[in-house]
GROMACS .gro file of C-alpha atoms in nm:
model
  342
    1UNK     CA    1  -4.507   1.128  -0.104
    2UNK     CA    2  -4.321   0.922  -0.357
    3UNK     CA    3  -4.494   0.821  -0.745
    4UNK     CA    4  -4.214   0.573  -0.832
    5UNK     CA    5  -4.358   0.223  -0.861
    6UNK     CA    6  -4.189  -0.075  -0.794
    7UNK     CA    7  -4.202  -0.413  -0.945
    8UNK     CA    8  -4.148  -0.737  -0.798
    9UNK     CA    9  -4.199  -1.084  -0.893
   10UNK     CA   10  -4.310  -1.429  -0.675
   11UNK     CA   11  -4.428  -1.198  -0.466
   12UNK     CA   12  -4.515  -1.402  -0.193
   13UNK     CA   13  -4.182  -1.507  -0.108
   14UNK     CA   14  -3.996  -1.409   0.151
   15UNK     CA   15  -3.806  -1.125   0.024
   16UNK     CA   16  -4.041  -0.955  -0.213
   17UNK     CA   17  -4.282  -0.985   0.028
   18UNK     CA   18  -4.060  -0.790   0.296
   19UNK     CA   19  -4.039  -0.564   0.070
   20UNK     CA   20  -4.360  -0.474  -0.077
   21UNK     CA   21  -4.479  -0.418   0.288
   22UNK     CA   22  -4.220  -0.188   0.373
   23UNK     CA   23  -4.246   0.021   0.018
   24UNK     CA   24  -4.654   0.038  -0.001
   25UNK     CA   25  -4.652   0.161   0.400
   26UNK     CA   26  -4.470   0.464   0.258
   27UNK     CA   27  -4.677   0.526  -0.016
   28UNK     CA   28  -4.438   0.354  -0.303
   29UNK     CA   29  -4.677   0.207  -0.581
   30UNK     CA   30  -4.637  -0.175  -0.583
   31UNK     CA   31  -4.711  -0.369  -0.906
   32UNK     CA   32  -4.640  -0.741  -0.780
   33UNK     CA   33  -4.655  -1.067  -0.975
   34UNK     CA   34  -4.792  -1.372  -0.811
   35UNK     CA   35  -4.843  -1.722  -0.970
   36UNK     CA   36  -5.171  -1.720  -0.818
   37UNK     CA   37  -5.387  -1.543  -0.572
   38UNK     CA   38  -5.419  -1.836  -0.340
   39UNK     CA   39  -5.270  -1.847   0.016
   40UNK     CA   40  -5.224  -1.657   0.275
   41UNK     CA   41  -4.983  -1.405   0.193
   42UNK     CA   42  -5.119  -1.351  -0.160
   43UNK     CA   43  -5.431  -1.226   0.018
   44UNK     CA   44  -5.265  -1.012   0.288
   45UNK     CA   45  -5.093  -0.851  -0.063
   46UNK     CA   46  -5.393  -0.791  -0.250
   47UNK     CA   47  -5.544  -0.621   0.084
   48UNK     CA   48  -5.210  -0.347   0.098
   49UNK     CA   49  -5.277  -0.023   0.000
   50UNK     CA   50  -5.063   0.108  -0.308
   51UNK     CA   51  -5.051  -0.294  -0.406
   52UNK     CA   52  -5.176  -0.389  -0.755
   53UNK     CA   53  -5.159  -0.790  -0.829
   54UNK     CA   54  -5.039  -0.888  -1.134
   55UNK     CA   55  -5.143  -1.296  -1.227
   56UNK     CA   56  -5.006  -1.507  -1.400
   57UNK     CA   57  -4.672  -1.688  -1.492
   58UNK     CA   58  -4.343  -1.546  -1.579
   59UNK     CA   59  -4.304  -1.746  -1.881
   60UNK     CA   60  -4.537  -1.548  -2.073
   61UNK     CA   61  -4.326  -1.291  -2.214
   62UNK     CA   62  -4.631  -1.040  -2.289
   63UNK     CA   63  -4.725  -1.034  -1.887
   64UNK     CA   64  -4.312  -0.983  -1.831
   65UNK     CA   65  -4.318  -0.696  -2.072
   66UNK     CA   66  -4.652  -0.564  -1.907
   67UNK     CA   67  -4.476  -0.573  -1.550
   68UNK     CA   68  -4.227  -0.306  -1.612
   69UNK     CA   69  -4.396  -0.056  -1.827
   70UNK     CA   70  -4.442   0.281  -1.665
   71UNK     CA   71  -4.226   0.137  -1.359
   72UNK     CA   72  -3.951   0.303  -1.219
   73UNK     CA   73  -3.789   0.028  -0.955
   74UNK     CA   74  -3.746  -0.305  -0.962
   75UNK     CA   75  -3.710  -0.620  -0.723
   76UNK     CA   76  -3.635  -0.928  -0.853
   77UNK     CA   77  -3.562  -1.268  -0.698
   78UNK     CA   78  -3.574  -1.585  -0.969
   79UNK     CA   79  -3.653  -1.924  -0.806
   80UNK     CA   80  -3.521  -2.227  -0.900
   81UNK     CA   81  -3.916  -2.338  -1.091
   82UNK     CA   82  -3.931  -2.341  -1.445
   83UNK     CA   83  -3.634  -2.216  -1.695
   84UNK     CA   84  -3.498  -1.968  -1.398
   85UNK     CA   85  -3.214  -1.856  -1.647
   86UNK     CA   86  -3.448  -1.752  -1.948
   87UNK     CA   87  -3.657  -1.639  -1.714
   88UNK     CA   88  -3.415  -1.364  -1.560
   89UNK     CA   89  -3.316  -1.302  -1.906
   90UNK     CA   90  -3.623  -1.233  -1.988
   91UNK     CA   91  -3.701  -1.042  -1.672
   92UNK     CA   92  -3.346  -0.791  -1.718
   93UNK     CA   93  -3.427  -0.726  -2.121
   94UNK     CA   94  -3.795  -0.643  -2.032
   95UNK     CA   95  -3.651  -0.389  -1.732
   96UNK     CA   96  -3.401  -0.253  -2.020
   97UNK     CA   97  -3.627  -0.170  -2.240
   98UNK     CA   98  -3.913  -0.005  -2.003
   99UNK     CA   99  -3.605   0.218  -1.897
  100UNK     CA  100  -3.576   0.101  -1.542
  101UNK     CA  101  -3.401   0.352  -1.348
  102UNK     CA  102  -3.306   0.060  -1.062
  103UNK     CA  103  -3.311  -0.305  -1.089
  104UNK     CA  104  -3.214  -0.491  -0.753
  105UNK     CA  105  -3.185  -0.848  -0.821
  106UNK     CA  106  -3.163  -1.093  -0.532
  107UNK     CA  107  -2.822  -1.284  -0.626
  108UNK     CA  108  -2.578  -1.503  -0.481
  109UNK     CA  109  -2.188  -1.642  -0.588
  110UNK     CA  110  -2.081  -1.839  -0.797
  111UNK     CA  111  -1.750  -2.017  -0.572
  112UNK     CA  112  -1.644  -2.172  -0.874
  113UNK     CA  113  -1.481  -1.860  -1.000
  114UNK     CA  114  -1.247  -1.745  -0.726
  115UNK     CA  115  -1.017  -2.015  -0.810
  116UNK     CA  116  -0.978  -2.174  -0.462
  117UNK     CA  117  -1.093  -2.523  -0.583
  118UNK     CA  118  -1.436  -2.428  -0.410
  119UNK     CA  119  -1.744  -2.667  -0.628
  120UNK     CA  120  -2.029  -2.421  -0.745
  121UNK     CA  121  -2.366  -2.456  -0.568
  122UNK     CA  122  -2.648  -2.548  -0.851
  123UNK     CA  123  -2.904  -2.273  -0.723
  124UNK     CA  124  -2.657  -2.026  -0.664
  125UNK     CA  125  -2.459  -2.036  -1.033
  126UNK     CA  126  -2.788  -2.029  -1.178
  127UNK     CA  127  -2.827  -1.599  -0.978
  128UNK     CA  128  -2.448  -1.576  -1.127
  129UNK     CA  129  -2.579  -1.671  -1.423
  130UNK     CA  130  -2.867  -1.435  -1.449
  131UNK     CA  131  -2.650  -1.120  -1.234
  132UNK     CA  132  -2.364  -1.140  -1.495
  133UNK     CA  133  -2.644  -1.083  -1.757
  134UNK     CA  134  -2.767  -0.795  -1.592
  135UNK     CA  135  -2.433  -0.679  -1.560
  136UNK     CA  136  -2.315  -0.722  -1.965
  137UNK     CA  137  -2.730  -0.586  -2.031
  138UNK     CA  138  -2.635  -0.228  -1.879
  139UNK     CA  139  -2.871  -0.188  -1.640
  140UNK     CA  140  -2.824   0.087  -1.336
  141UNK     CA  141  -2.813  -0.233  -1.088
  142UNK     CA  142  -2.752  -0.370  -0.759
  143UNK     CA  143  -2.696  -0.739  -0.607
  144UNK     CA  144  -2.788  -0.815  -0.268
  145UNK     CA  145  -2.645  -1.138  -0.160
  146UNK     CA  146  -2.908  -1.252   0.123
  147UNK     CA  147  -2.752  -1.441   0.451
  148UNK     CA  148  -2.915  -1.741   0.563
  149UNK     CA  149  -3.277  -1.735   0.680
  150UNK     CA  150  -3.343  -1.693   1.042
  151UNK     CA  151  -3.713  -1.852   0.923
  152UNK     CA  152  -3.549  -2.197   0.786
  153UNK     CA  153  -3.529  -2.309   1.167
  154UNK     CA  154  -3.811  -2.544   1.205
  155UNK     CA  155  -3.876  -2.910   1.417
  156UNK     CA  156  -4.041  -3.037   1.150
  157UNK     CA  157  -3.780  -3.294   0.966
  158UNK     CA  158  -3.678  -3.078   0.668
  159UNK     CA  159  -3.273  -3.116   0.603
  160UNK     CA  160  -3.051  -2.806   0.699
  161UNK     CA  161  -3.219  -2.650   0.929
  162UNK     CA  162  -3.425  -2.932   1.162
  163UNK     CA  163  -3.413  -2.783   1.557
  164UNK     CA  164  -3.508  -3.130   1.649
  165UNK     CA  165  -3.684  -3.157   1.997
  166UNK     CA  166  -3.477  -3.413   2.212
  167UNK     CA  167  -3.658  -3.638   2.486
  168UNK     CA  168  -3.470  -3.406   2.729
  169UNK     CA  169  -3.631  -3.117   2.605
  170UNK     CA  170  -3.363  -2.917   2.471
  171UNK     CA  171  -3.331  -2.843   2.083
  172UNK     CA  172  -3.038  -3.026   1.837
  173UNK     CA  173  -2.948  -2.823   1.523
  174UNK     CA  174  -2.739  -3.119   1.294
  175UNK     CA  175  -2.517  -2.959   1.015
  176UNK     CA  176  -2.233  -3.016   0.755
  177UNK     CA  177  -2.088  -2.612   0.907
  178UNK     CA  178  -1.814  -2.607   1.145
  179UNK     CA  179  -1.893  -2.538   1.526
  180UNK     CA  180  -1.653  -2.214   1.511
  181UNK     CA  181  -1.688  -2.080   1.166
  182UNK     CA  182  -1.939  -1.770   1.126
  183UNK     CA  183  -2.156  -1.780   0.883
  184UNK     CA  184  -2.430  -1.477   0.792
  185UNK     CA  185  -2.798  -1.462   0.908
  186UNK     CA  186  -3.087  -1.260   0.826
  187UNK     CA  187  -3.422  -1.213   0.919
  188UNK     CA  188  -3.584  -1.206   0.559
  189UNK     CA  189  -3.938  -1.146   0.648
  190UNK     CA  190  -3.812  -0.807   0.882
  191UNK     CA  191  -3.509  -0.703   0.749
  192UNK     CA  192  -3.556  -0.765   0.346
  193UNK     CA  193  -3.793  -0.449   0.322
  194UNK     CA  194  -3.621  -0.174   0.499
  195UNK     CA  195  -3.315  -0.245   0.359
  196UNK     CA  196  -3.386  -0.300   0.032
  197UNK     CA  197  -3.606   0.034   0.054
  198UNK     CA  198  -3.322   0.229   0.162
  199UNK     CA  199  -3.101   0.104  -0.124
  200UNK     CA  200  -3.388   0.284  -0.371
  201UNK     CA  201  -3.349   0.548  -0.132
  202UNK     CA  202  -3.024   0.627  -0.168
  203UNK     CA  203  -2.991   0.483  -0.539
  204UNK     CA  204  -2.704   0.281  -0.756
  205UNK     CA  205  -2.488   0.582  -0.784
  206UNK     CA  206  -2.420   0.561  -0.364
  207UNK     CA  207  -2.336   0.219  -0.409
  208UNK     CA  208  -2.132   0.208  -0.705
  209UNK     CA  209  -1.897   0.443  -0.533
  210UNK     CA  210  -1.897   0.235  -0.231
  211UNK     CA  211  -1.822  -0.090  -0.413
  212UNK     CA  212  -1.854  -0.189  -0.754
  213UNK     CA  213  -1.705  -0.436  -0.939
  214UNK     CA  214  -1.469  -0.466  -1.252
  215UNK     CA  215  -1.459  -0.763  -1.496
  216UNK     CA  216  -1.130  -0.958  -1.593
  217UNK     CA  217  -1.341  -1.229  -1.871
  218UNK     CA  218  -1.697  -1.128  -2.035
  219UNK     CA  219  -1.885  -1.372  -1.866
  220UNK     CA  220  -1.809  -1.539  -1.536
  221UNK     CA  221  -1.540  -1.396  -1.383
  222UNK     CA  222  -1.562  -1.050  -1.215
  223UNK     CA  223  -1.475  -0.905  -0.878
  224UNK     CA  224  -1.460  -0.614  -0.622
  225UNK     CA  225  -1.129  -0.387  -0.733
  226UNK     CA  226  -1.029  -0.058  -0.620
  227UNK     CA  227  -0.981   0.148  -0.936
  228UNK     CA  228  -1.125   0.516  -0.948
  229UNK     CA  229  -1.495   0.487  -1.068
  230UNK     CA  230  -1.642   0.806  -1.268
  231UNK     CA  231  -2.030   0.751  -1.127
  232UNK     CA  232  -2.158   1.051  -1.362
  233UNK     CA  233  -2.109   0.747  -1.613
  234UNK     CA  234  -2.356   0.432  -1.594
  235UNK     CA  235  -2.453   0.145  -1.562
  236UNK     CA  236  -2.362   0.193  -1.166
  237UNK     CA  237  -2.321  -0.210  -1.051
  238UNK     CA  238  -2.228  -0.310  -0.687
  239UNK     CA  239  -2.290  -0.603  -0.503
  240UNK     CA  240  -2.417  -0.569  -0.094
  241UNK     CA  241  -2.412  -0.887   0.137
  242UNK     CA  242  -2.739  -0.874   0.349
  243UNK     CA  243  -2.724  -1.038   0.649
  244UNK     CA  244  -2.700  -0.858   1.008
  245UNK     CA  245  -2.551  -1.108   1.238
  246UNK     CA  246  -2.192  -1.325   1.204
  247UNK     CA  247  -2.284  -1.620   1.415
  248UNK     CA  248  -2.083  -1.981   1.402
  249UNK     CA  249  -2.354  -2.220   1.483
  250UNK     CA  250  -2.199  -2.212   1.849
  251UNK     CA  251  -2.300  -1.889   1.880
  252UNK     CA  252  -2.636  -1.915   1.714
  253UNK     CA  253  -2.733  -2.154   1.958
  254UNK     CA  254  -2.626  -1.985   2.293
  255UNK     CA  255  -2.843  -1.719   2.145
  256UNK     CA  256  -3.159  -1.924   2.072
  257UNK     CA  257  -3.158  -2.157   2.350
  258UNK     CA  258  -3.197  -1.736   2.483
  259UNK     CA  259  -3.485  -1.699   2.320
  260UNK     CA  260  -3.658  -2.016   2.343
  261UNK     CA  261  -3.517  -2.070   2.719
  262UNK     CA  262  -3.421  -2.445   2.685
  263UNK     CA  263  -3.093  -2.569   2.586
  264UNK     CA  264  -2.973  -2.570   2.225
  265UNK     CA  265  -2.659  -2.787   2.080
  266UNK     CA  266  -2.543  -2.800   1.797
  267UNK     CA  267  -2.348  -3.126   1.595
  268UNK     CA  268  -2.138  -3.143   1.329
  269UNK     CA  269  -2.227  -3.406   1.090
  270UNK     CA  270  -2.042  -3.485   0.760
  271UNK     CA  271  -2.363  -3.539   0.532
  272UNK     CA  272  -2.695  -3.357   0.537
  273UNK     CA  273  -2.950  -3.607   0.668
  274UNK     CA  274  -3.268  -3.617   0.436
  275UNK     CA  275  -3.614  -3.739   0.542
  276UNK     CA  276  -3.863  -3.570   0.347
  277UNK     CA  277  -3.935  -3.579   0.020
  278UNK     CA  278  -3.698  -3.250  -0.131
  279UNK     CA  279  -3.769  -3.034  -0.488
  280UNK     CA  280  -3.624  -3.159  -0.786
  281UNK     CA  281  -3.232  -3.031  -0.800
  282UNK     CA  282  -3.288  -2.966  -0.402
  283UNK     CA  283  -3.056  -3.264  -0.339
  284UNK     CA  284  -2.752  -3.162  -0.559
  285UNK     CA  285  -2.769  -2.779  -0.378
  286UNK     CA  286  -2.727  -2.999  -0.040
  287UNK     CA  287  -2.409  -3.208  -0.138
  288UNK     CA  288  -2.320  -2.926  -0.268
  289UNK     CA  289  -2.315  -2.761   0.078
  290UNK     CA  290  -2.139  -3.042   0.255
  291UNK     CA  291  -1.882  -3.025   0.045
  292UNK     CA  292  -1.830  -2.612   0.016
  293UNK     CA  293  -1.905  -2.553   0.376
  294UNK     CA  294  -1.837  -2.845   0.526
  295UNK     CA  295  -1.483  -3.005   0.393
  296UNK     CA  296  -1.386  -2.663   0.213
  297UNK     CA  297  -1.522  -2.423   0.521
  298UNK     CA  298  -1.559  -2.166   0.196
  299UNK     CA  299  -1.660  -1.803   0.334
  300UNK     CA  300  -2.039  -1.799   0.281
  301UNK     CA  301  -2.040  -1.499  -0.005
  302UNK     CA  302  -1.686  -1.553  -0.134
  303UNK     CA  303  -1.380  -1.409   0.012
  304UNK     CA  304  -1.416  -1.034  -0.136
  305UNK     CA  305  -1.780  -1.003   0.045
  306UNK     CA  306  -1.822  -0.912   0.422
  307UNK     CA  307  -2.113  -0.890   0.667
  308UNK     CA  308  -2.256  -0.747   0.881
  309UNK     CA  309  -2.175  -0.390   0.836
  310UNK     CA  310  -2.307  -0.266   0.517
  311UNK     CA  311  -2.651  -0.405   0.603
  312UNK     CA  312  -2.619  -0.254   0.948
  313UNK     CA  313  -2.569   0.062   0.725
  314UNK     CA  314  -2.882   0.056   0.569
  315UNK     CA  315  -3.068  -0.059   0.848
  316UNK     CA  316  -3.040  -0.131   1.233
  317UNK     CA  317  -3.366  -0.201   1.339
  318UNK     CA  318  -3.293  -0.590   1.251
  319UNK     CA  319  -3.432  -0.876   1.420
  320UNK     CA  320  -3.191  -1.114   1.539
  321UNK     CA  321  -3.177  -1.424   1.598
  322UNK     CA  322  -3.230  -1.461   1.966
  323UNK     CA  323  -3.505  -1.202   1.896
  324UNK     CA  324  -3.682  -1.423   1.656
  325UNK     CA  325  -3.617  -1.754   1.865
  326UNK     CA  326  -3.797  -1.579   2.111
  327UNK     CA  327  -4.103  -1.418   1.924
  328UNK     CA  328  -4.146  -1.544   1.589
  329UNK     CA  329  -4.019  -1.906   1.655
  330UNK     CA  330  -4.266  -2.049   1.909
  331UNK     CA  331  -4.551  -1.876   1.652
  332UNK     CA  332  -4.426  -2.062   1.361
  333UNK     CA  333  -4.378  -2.395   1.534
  334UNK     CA  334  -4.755  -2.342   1.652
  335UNK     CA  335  -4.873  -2.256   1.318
  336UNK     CA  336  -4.706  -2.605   1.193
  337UNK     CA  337  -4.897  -2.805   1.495
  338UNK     CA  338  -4.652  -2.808   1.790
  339UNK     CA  339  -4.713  -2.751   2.122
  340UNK     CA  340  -4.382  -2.765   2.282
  341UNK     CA  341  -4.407  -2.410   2.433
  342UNK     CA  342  -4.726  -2.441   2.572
   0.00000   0.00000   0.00000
C-alpha cells in the first residue's frame, strides 16, 4: 500500500477526475482542488476514499502553495479561465519548491514552431507556454498530449463535435478534418486514470530514456532528438501522446454507427458551423482548427509525436470508440434529454 499523495487541480474535469478515481481505488492519497463543491462529480469526489477536497481558486497563491506541501505527485491540467499562464507558473514554482518528485502536466503543441507554416492554436500555445516553463523550472516532468475526446460527441448543437440526428434516422458528424486523415482519440473519463497511474508507476526516469527532448532556443523551440541521455542526471522530461485509437473520421464512423446500430456519415465542411453561444477565445481555437486541420491537414501532435502505441503501452484496457458509442453514448444523450434510443 502506497503513502505518496497526489495533487491535482479542476478536479472535476475530465482528466483529473480519471485520474483521482483510478489512484484513490489503490490506496494513493488524493489532495484535489475544486473551484467549488457543487455538482455532480465534485460530490462523487468528496465521497472517494483517500480523497481530501481542497476549495477554492487557483489564483490565490497561499491555497497553490498549500496544495503541494507534503505531496509527492502531481497532475496538472490548466484551463483556458482566468490568467491560465500565471496560473501554471504559479502552479510549476509552487511544485518546485515543495520538492515534487513527479509533475505530469496535461500539455499540447505549439504547431507554430516546427516551421511548416502550420498557425498556432490559442488554447494549445497557451500548455506550450506553461510546459516550456516547466521544462526551463527543472522539474522531474512529463507531458501527456491527450487525443481528442471520445465524450465531445453529442446531438446537442455544440460546434466540432454535433452527431446530428437526420430525419432518416442515421447520425451526421460535420467537420473542417479530412475524410481519410487519422486523427487520435481517447476515452478521457476511462483511459486518463490508468494511464496516467502507470506513468507514476513506472516514474520520469523510464520515460526520459524512452523519449525526451533536447532544446535548440531557450524558450519555444524544442524537440524529440536521439542523443545519448545520462538518466542518473535530472530533470528527466519526455513528452507521451495519449490517445489509443488512429481513426480518420471515415473510420470513426463505420465504428459508431457499430455501436449505436444506425448509420453514421460523415461531411467535410470548410468552416466550423456555430450555433450556440461559445466561451470567450472558444471561437479563435475553432478557426484556428479549420485552418491547421482542415487546409494544412497538420498531424494532430506535430510530426515528431505518434499514437497509439505508447499509450497502448501503458494501458490496454481502453475503451474505444465503438465501445463507447455503444455504452456510454446512448447514457449521455439520455442524461441531456434525448430519447432517440428508446
Amino acid at each position: 500500500m502506497t503513502t505518496k499523495t497526489v495533487v491535482t487541480i479542476n478536479s472535476n474535469g475530465r482528466q483529473a477526475a480519471s485520474l483521482i478515481r483510478a489512484v484513490s481505488a489503490v490506496g494513493y492519497h488524493v489532495r484535489a482542488q475544486l473551484l467549488t463543491r457543487e455538482g455532480i462529480v465534485a460530490q462523487e469526489l468528496e465521497g472517494l476514499k483517500n480523497v481530501t477536497i481542497v476549495e477554492g481558486s487557483l489564483e490565490d497563491k497561499g491555497l497553490v502553495q498549500g496544495l503541494f506541501t507534503g505531496a509527492q505527485l502531481a497532475f496538472i491540467n490548466t484551463t483556458p479561465w482566468g490568467d491560465e499562464v500565471a496560473i501554471g507558473k504559479s502552479l510549476a514554482d509552487a511544485a518546485k519548491k515543495a520538492g515534487i518528485q513527479h509533475y505530469i502536466y496535461s500539455s499540447m503543441p505549439d504547431h507554430s514552431v516546427f516551421g511548416q507554416g502550420w498557425p498556432a492554436l490559442p488554447q494549445w500555445s497557451t500548455k506550450f507556454t506553461i510546459e516550456n516553463y516547466v521544462r526551463q523550472l527543472g522539474l522531474p516532468a512529463t507531458f501527456v498530449y491527450t487525443g481528442i475526446y471520445n465524450n465531445n460527441f453529442t446531438s446537442l448543437p455544440y460546434p466540432l463535435f454535433c452527431m446530428e440526428l437526420q430525419e432518416d434516422g442515421a447520425f451526421e458528424w460535420k467537420g473542417p478534418f479530412h475524410p481519410d486523415v487519422p486523427l487520435p482519440w481517447l476515452d478521457a473519463e476511462h483511459d486518463v486514470g490508468p494511464a496516467v497511474l502507470q506513468i507514476f508507476k513506472d516514474g520520469p526516469r523510464k520515460w526520459a530514456a524512452h523519449r525526451y527532448v533536447c532544446y535548440s532556443s531557450p524558450v519555444h523551440s524544442w524537440r524529440p532528438c536521439n542523443n545519448k541521455l545520462n538518466t542518473d542526471t535530472p530533470p528527466f522530461l519526455t513528452s507521451i501522446a495519449l490517445a489509443f485509437e488512429l481513426l480518420s473520421p471515415t473510420a470513426l464512423c463505420v465504428l459508431f454507427s457499430k455501436g449505436v446500430r444506425r448509420p453514421v456519415r460523415y461531411v467535410r465542411t470548410p468552416t466550423i458551423d456555430i450555433r450556440v453561444s461559445i466561451p470567450n477565445g472558444y471561437r479563435e481555437q475553432l478557426e484556428g482548427i479549420q485552418v491547421l486541420f482542415g487546409e494544412h491537414n497538420a498531424p494532430y501532435f506535430g510530426p515528431d509525436l505518434e499514437a497509439p502505441d505508447e499509450a497502448l503501452g501503458l494501458w490496454e484496457g481502453y475503451r474505444g470508440i465503438e465501445e463507447y458509442a455503444r455504452e456510454v453514448f446512448p447514457v449521455e444523450e439520455a442524461n441531456n434529454g434525448m430519447t432517440w434510443m428508446n
